[in-house]
XYZ file of C-alpha atoms in Angstrom:
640
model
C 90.337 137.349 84.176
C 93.114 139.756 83.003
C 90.908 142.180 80.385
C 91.686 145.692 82.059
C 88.437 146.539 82.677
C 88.221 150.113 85.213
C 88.182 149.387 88.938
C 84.733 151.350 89.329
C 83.051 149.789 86.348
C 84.018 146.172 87.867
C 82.597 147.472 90.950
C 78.766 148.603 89.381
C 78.668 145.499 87.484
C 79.196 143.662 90.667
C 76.799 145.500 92.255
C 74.240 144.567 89.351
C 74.762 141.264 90.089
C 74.437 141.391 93.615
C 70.753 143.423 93.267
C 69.381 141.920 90.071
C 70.831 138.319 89.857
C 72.269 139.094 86.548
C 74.447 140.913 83.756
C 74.440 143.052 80.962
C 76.127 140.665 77.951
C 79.944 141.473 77.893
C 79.806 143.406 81.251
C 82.829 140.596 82.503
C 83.748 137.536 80.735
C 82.329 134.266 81.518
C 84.786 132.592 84.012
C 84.609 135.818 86.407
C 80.900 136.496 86.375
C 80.596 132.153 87.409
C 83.259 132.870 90.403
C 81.118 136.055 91.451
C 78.055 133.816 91.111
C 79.925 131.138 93.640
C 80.753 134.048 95.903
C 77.310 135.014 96.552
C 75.728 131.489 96.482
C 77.976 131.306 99.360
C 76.852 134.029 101.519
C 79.578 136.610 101.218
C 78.878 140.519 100.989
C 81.476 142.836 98.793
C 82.024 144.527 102.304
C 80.908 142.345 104.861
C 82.979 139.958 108.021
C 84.554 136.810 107.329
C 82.866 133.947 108.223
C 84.863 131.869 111.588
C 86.033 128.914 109.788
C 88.239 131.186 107.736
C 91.816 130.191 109.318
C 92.837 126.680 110.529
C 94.159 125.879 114.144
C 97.456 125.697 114.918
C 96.849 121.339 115.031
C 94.975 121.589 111.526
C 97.960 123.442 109.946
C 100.321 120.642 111.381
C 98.177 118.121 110.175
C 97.493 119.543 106.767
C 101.271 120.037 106.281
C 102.066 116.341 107.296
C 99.575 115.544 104.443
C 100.702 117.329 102.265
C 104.821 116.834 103.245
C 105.831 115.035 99.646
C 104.150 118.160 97.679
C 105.364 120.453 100.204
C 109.277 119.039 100.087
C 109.183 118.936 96.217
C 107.337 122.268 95.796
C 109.890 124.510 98.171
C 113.078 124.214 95.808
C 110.559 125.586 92.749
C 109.273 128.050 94.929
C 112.631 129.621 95.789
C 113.083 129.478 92.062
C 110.111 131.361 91.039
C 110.730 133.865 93.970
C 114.072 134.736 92.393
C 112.303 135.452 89.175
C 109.770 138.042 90.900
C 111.997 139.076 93.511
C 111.979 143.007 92.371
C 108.320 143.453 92.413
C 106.617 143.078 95.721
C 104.912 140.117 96.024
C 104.597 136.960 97.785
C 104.902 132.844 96.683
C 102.330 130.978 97.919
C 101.813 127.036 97.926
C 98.257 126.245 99.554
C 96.485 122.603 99.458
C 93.465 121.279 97.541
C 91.076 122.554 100.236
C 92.462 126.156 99.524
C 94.511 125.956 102.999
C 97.838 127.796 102.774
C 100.496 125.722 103.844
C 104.358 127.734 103.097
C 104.533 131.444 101.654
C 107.891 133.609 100.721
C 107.927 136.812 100.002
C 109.004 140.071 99.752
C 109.559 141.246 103.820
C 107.366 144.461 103.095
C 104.667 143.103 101.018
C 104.245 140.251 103.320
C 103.669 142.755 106.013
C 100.697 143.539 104.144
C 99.478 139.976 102.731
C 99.186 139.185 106.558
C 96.781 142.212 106.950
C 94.368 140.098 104.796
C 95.451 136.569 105.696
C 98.184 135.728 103.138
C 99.406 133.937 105.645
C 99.772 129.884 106.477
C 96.883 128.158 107.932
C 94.181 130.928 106.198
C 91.878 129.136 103.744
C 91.339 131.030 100.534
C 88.574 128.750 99.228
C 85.624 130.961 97.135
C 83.291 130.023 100.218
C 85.618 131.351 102.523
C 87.325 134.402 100.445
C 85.069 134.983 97.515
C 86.406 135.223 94.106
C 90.472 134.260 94.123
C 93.085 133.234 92.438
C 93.879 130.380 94.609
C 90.029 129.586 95.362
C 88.742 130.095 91.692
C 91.962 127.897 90.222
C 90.327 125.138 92.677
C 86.947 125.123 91.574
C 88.022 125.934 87.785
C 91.356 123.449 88.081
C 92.627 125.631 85.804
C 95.284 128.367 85.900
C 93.660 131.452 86.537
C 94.579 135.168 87.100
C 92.136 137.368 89.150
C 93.250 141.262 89.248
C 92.158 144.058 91.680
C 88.660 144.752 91.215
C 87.562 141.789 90.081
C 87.939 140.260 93.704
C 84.717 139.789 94.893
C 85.846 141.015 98.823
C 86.394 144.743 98.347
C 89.333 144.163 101.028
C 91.275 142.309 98.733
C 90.841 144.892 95.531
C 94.926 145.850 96.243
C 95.961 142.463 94.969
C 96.915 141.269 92.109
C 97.237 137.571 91.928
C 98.415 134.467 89.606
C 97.479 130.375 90.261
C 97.852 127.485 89.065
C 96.598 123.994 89.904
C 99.535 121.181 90.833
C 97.942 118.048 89.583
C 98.597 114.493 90.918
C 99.876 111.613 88.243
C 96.195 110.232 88.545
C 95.097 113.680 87.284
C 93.607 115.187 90.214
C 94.356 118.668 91.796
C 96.659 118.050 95.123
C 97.473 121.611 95.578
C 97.684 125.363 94.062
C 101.300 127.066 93.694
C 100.360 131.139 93.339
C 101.915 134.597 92.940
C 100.033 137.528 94.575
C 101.170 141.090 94.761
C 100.405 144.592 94.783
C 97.492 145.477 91.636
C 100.246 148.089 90.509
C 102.764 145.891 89.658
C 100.917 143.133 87.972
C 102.330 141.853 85.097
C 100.498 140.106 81.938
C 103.506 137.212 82.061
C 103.274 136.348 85.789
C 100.563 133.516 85.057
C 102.543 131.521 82.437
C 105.388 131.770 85.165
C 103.167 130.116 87.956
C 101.738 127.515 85.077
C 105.028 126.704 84.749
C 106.666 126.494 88.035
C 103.515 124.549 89.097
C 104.214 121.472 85.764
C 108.088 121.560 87.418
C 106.487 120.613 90.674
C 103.625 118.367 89.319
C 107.254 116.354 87.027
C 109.277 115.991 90.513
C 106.081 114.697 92.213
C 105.347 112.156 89.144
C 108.833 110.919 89.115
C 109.273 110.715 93.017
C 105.728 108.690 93.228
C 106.045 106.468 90.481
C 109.718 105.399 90.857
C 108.415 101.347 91.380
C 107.071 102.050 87.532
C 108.497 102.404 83.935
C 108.311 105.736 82.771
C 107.547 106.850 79.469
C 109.282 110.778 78.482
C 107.251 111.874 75.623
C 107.745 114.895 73.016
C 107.181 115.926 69.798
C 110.921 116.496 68.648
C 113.344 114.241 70.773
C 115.367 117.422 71.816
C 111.932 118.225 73.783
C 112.911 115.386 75.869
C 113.927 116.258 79.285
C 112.603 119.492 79.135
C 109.623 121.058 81.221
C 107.545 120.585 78.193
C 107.427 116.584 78.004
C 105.048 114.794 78.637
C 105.731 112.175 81.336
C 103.804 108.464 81.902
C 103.895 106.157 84.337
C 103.294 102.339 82.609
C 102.754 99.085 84.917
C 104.349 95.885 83.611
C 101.613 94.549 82.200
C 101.120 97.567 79.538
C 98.788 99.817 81.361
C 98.647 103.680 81.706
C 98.977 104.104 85.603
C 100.458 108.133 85.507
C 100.153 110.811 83.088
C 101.281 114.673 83.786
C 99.106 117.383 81.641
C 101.422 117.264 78.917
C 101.225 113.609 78.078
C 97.343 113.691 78.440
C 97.325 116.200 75.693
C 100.261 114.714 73.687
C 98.479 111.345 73.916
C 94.410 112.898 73.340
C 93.508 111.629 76.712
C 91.823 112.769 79.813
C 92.511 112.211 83.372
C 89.844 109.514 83.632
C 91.572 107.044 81.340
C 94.557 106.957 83.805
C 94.341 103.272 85.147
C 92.026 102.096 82.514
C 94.120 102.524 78.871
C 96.737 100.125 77.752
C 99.487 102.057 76.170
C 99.277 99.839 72.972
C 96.018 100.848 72.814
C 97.115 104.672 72.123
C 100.283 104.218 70.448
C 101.652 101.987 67.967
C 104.414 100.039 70.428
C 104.152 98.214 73.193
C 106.209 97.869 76.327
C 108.139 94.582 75.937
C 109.088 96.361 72.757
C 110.140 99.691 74.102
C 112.033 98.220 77.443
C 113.817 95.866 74.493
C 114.929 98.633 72.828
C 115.722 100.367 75.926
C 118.122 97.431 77.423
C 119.937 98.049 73.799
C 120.283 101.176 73.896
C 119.583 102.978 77.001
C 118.903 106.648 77.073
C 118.133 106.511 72.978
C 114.797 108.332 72.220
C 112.919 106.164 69.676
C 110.218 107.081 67.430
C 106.144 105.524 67.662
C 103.334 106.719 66.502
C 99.804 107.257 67.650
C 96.561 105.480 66.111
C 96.481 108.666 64.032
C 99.673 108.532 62.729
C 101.185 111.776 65.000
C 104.749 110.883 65.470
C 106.149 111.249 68.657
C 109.459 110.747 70.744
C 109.702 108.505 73.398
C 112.389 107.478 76.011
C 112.250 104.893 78.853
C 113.790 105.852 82.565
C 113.455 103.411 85.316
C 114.972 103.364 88.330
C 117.474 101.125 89.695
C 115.439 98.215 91.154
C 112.298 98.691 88.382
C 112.333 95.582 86.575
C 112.821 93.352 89.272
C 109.662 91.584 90.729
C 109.025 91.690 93.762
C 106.734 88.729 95.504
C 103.567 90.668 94.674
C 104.256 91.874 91.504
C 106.220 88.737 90.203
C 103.023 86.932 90.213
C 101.995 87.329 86.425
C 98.196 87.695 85.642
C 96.410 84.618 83.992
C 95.603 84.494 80.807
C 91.765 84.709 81.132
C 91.785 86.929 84.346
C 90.629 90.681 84.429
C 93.869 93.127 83.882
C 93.741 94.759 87.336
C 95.854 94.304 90.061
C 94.042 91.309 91.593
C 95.095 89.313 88.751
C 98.551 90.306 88.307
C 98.370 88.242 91.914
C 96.663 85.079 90.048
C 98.549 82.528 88.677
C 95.624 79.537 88.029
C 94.555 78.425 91.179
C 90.877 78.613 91.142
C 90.295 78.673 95.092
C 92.220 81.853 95.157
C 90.373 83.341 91.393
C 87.263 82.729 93.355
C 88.221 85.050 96.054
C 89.326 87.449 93.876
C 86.068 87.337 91.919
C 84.015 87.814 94.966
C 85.596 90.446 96.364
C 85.895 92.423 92.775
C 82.127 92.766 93.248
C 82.116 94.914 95.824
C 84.558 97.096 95.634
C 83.821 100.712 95.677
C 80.619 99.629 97.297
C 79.768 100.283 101.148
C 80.893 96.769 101.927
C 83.958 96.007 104.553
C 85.434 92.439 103.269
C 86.813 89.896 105.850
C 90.119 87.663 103.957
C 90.553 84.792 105.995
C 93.474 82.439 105.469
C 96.372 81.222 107.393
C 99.536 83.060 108.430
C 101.418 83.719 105.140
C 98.655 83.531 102.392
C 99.073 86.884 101.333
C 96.371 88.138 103.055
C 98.331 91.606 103.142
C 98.489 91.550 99.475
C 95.091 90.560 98.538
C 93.947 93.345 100.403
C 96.252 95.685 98.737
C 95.673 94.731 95.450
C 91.899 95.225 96.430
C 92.597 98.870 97.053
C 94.584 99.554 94.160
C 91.896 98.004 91.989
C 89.048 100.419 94.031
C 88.081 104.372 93.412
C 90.418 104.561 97.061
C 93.412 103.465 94.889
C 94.544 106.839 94.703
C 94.244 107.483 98.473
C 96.533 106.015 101.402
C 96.412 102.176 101.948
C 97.200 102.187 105.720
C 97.697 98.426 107.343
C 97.518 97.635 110.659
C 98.682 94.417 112.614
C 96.606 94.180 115.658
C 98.551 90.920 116.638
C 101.787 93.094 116.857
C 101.495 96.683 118.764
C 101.465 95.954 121.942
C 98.112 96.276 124.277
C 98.902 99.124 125.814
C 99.738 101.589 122.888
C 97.372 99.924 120.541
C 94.924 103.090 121.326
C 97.059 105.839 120.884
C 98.284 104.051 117.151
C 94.933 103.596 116.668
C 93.206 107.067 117.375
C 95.747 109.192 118.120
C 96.152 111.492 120.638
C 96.395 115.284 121.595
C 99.542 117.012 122.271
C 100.535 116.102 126.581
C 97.665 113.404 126.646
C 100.306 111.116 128.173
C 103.576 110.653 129.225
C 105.809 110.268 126.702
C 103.569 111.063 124.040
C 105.393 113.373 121.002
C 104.836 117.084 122.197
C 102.808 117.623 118.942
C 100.635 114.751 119.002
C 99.546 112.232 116.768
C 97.302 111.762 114.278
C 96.532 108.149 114.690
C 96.431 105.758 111.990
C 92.892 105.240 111.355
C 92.687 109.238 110.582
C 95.537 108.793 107.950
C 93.250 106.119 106.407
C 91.007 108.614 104.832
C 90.321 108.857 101.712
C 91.634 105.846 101.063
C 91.707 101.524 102.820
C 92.417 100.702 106.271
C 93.425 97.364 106.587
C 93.276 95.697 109.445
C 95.245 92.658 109.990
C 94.805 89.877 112.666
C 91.938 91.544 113.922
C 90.555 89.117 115.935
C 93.531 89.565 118.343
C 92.411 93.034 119.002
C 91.731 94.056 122.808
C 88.044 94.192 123.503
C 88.238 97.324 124.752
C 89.645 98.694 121.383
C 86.579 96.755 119.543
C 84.125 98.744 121.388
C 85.762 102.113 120.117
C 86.491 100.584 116.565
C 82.524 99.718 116.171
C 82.043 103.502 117.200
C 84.049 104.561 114.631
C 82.832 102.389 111.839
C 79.112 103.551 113.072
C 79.561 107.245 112.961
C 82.360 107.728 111.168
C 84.607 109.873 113.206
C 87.374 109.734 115.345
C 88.262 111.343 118.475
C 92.056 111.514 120.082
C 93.506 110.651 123.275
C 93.380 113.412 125.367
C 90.174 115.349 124.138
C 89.854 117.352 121.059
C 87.079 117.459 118.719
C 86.015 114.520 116.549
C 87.270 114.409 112.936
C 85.024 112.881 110.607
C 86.729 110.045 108.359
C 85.974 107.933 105.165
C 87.692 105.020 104.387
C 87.119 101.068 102.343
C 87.153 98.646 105.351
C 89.370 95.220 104.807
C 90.142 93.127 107.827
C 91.781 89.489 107.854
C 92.146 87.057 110.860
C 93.260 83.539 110.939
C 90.964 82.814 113.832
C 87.370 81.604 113.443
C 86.060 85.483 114.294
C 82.487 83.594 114.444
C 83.370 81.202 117.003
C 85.186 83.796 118.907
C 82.098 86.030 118.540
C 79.725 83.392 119.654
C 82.170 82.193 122.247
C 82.545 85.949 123.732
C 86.275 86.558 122.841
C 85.184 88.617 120.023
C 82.525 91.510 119.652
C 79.503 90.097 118.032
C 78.280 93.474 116.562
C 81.809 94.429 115.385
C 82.013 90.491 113.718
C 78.675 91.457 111.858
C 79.669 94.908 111.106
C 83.372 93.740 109.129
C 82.031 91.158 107.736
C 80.118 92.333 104.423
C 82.206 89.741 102.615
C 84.136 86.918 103.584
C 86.702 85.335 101.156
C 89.057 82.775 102.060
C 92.385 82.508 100.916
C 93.713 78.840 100.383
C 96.682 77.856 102.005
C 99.982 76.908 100.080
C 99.489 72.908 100.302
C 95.998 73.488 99.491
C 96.747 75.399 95.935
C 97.165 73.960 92.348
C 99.587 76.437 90.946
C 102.488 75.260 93.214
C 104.867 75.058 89.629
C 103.199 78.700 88.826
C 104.136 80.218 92.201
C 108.136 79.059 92.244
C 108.457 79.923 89.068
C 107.677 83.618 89.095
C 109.315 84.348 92.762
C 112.129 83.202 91.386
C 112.319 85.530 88.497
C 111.376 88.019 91.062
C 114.483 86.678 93.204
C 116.789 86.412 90.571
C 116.553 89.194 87.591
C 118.187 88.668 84.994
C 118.677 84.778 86.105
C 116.297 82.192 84.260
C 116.810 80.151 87.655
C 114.543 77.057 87.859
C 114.153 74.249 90.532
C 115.796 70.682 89.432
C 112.841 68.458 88.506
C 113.849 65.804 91.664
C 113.529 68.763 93.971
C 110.233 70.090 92.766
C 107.761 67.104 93.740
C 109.117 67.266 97.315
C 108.131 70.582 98.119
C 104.935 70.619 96.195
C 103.781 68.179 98.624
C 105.308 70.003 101.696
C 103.425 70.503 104.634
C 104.369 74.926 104.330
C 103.175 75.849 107.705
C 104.642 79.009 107.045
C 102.865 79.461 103.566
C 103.824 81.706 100.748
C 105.916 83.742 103.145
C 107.735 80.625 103.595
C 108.089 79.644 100.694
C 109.298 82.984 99.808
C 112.451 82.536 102.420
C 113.392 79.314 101.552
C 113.702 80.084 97.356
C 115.670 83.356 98.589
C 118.168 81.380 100.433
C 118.445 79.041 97.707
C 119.205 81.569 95.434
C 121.758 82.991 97.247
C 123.520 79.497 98.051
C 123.657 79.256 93.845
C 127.314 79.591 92.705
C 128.159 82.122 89.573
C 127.142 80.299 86.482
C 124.947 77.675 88.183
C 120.687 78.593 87.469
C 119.302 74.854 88.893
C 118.234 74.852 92.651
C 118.988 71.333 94.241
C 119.212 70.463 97.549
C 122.579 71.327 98.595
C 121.087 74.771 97.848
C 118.508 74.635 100.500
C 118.287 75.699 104.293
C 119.680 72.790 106.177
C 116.232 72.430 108.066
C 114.121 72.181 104.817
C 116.781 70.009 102.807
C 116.792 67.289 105.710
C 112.532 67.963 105.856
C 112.466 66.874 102.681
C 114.762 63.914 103.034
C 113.899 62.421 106.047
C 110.085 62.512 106.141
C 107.703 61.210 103.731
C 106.017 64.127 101.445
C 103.303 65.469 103.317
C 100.370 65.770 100.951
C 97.249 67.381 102.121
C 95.034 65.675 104.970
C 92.991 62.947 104.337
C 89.424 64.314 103.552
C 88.505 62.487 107.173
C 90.986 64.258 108.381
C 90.881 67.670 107.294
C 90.269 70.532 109.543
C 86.972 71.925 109.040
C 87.542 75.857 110.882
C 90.401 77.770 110.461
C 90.970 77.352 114.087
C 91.711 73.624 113.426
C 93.805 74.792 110.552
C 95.893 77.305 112.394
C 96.630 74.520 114.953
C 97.956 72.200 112.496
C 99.787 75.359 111.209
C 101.519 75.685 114.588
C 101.758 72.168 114.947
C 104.030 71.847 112.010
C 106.223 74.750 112.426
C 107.124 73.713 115.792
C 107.541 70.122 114.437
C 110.009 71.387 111.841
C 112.048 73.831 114.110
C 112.373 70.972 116.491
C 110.954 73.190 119.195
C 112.773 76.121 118.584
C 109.955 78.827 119.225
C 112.226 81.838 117.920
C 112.301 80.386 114.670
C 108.478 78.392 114.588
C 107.812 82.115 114.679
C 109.744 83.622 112.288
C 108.638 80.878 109.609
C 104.537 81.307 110.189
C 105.295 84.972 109.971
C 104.041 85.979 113.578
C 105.679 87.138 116.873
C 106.822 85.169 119.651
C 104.246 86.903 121.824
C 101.291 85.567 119.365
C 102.621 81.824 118.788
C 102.802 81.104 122.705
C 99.343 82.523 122.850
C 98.610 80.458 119.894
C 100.214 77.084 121.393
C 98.083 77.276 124.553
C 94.754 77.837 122.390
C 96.460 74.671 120.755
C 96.689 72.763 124.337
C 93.311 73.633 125.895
């Protein structure tokens, strides 16, 4: 869109369009005569009004901003940048969001004066439907880097302006926002749009880096001096080899698109894989070593990860099977078939209209099985927002919930809030220990999940949302349902799936399980548990569950000396070391005697923890994961 074609000649072929739906060949090139074609598909008129929904409130703009704060915070120090460099013409830096919504401008004091005459402004949307033919609208619906130049504006009012954008692009490969340079039509100049394309691959690097810091990174270039630059190409690689982030660059370096992001194993596009690289890397750190791709293209690579990378975590420590699918249910699945089952069920339905129920005791990983269910969905790329219904207390549990309008209470936050459910869109809401939500909140949950909006404390209009559904209860939900504790047409609207998540004394990967939380718990450590020790607590009682588990190796790795890598029981909490002496080992119940409802199970959960804290309800509590609140109303379920 930069061929210097004369003002009035852009204006008759426009109006040739406009009266007889098409062009003479060569009239304008290809990309403007589509964006004049979007204009008037939309409705819009060379001279006629703006349509109303042109400019967002002043609660949109907030909202959109708090969105959009981690591209906003890394886009401002580029921005002042990029001003610098066009300080001495007049123009004006604009960042605006996907939706075309402008969000932070700087400019020169005069020609902003003007840009505000025709909404260059924050809180205007410059989308093609809204503005016509743009650089900021037509980079969105190109997601490319465009340039659009006086005349060829579609809205006669905006013929004055020159302007330059270019899509910012997320690590997954999809446009989060538009970083743009508009200014007077008599001081364009041919270089400003490599300037923005630029500036905008600085911002989409910082954003890539800041996002993926849990991941390896991969810095790719041609020559290894390219390294480090604004021209490598950047990836973001999981542990178990795949290709999880990509900027443009390393798409094109590596002959990949945007869609194989999450589904390519790095080894499947170059010749090295990761144990190799991250061996080479622990050798010699910061050295740029050579690979090849399948083609034989020889390129540079070098390995950054932050401090904290390579150690596991609980979730991540748990390495996939060797017959499971690579995704990141599996990298949770370490043999026992009780818990594969789950994850096969609830595989099927993903990305499917289908809420799924996890049931399971307190400290199964219920949390984590739901997570990993959103990363492995089409929502992985969107928020995963969880939500303990057991632990807000009863009378804010609304305003977390649904938010609420600036002054709908007293001491709500001057500006409002946006509630959670609302920051759940676009991606999974998970709801945990649902069935100890109010009733009154289930009756405007089901509301929600019916029409799919949500409407704040304090009025306000309702705000249409889209989200994956996952709940998980300990509780019986059907027996509460049938019983009248729990909404009967909420029960049957969450539960499109059940799975059930074994507990701890229940599973046959016991060995599995220690084994990688403890190279989680101890990098660099091949810690182990001494053979004596190991027997004992596979056949412990674990009211508490993984989560308990969890504690108890932690402690026992920090009792170990320096130098000593086998956990005995001098090593353990003095409450589980005497458990395990004193008492016989607890192996699971008797199949006559074997709860048959979770509610029996949760009892005998209770039962056990306050067994083993010797009453002590502070830390029964802490080791089945709950609050003190929930366990006494949990111990009188128990007694009645």
């Amino acid at each position: 869109m930069q061929h210097p074609t004369p003002a009035s000649a852009l204006r008759q072929a426009r109006h040739h369009l406009i009266e007889y739906g098409a062009l003479l060949p060569g009239a304008v090139n290809e990309s403007l005569l589509k964006s004049w074609q979007r204009s008037i598909a939309a409705g819009l008129s060379p001279m006629g009004r703006l349509i109303a929904t042109e400019h967002a409130s002043g609660g949109d703009l907030r909202h959109t901003m708090a969105r959009n704060h981690e591209l906003l915070a890394h886009s401002r120090p580029v921005m002042e940048y990029l001003f610098e460099q066009v300080r001495h013409i007049q123009s004006v830096v604009i960042l605006a969001d996907n939706r075309g919504t402008l969000m932070h401008t700087m400019g020169d004091p005069y020609f902003l004066n003007k840009a505000e005459r025709v909404a260059l402004a924050p809180g205007a949307s410059w989308r093609e439907e809204h503005r016509g033919t743009n650089a900021i609208g037509t980079a969105i619906a190109e997601e490319s880097a465009v340039q659009v130049h006086g005349a060829e504006h579609f809205l006669e009012r905006n013929g004055f302006l020159t302007c330059a954008a270019a899509p910012i692009m997320s690590s997954c490969g999809h446009v989060i926002g538009i970083l743009d340079i508009s200014g007077d039509q008599h001081n364009g100049h041919p270089l400003t749009l490599g300037l923005v394309n630029t500036a905008a691959r600085m911002i989409e690097n910082r954003l890539l880096i800041a996002t993926c810091k849990r991941s390896v990174r991969l810095h790719l270039h041609a020559h290894a001096e390219g390294i480090g630059t604004v021209a490598e190409g950047i990836l973001a690689v999981s542990e178990d080899g795949w290709i999880i982030g990509a900027n443009r660059l390393a798409l094109v370096l590596l002959h990949m698109n945007a869609k194989g992001i999450g589904a390519t194993q790095l080894s499947s596009v170059l010749d090295a894989r990761l144990p190799d690289l991250l061996d080479r890397h622990k050798r010699r750190p910061g050295l740029a070593t050579q690979v090849n791709l399948h083609d034989g293209t020889t390129l540079f690579v070098q390995v950054q990860a932050d401090p904290g990378v390579l150690p596991l975590q609980i979730a991540s420590a748990l390495e996939p099977s060797a017959n499971a699918t690579q995704d990141a249910l599996s990298s949770l699945d370490t043999g026992d078939l009780k818990w594969r089952h789950a994850a096969d069920k609830a595989r099927r339905v993903l990305d499917k209209p289908i809420p799924i129920l996890v049931q399971g005791e307190s400290g199964v990983g219920k949390e984590y099985f739901a997570r990993a269910s959103h990363d492995c969905s089409q929502h992985a790329r969107g928020p995963f927002v969880a939500i303990n219904c057991a632990a807000i207390p009863e009378n804010l549990i609304e305003a977390e919930l649904f938010g609420y309008a600036p002054g709908a209470f007293t001491g709500a936050k001057k500006e409002g809030s946006l509630g959670r459910l609302r920051e759940a869109n676009g991606g999974t809401l998970f709801l945990d220990e649902i069935g100890d939500m109010p009733m009154a909140m289930q009756t405007r949950l089901l509301r929600v999940l019916q029409e799919r909006t949500v409407t704040p404390l304090g009025g306000g209009r309702s705000v249409e949302v889209d989200f994956a559904l996952v709940c998980a209860t300990h509780s019986n939900l059907r027996e509460a349902a049938e019983q009248g504790r729990f909404r009967s047409d909420l029960y049957y609207r969450i539960n499109g799936l059940t799975v059930h998540l074994p507990a701890l004394r229940e599973r046959t990967d016991f060995q599995a399980l220690v084994e990688r939380l403890l190279v989680g718990l101890n990098p660099g450590r091949e810690v182990h548990l001494a053979p004596e020790l190991l027997e004992p607590m596979r056949q412990h009682a674990w009211p508490g569950n993984l989560r308990q588990l969890a504690s108890v190796l932690r402690t026992a790795s920090a009792m170990l000396n320096d130098g000593e890598t086998c956990i005995d029981y001098q090593h353990l909490p003095d409450d589980m070391a005497q458990d395990l002496v004193t008492a016989p080992p607890a192996p699971a119940l008797a199949r006559d005697q074997e709860p048959h409802s979770l509610q029996a199970l949760s009892s005998y959960a209770v039962k056990q923890a306050l067994e083993a804290s010797r009453g002590n309800i502070s830390l029964a509590a802490r080791t089945l994961g709950i609050s003190r609140q929930t366990l006494y109303r949990k111990m009188g379920t128990r007694q009645s």
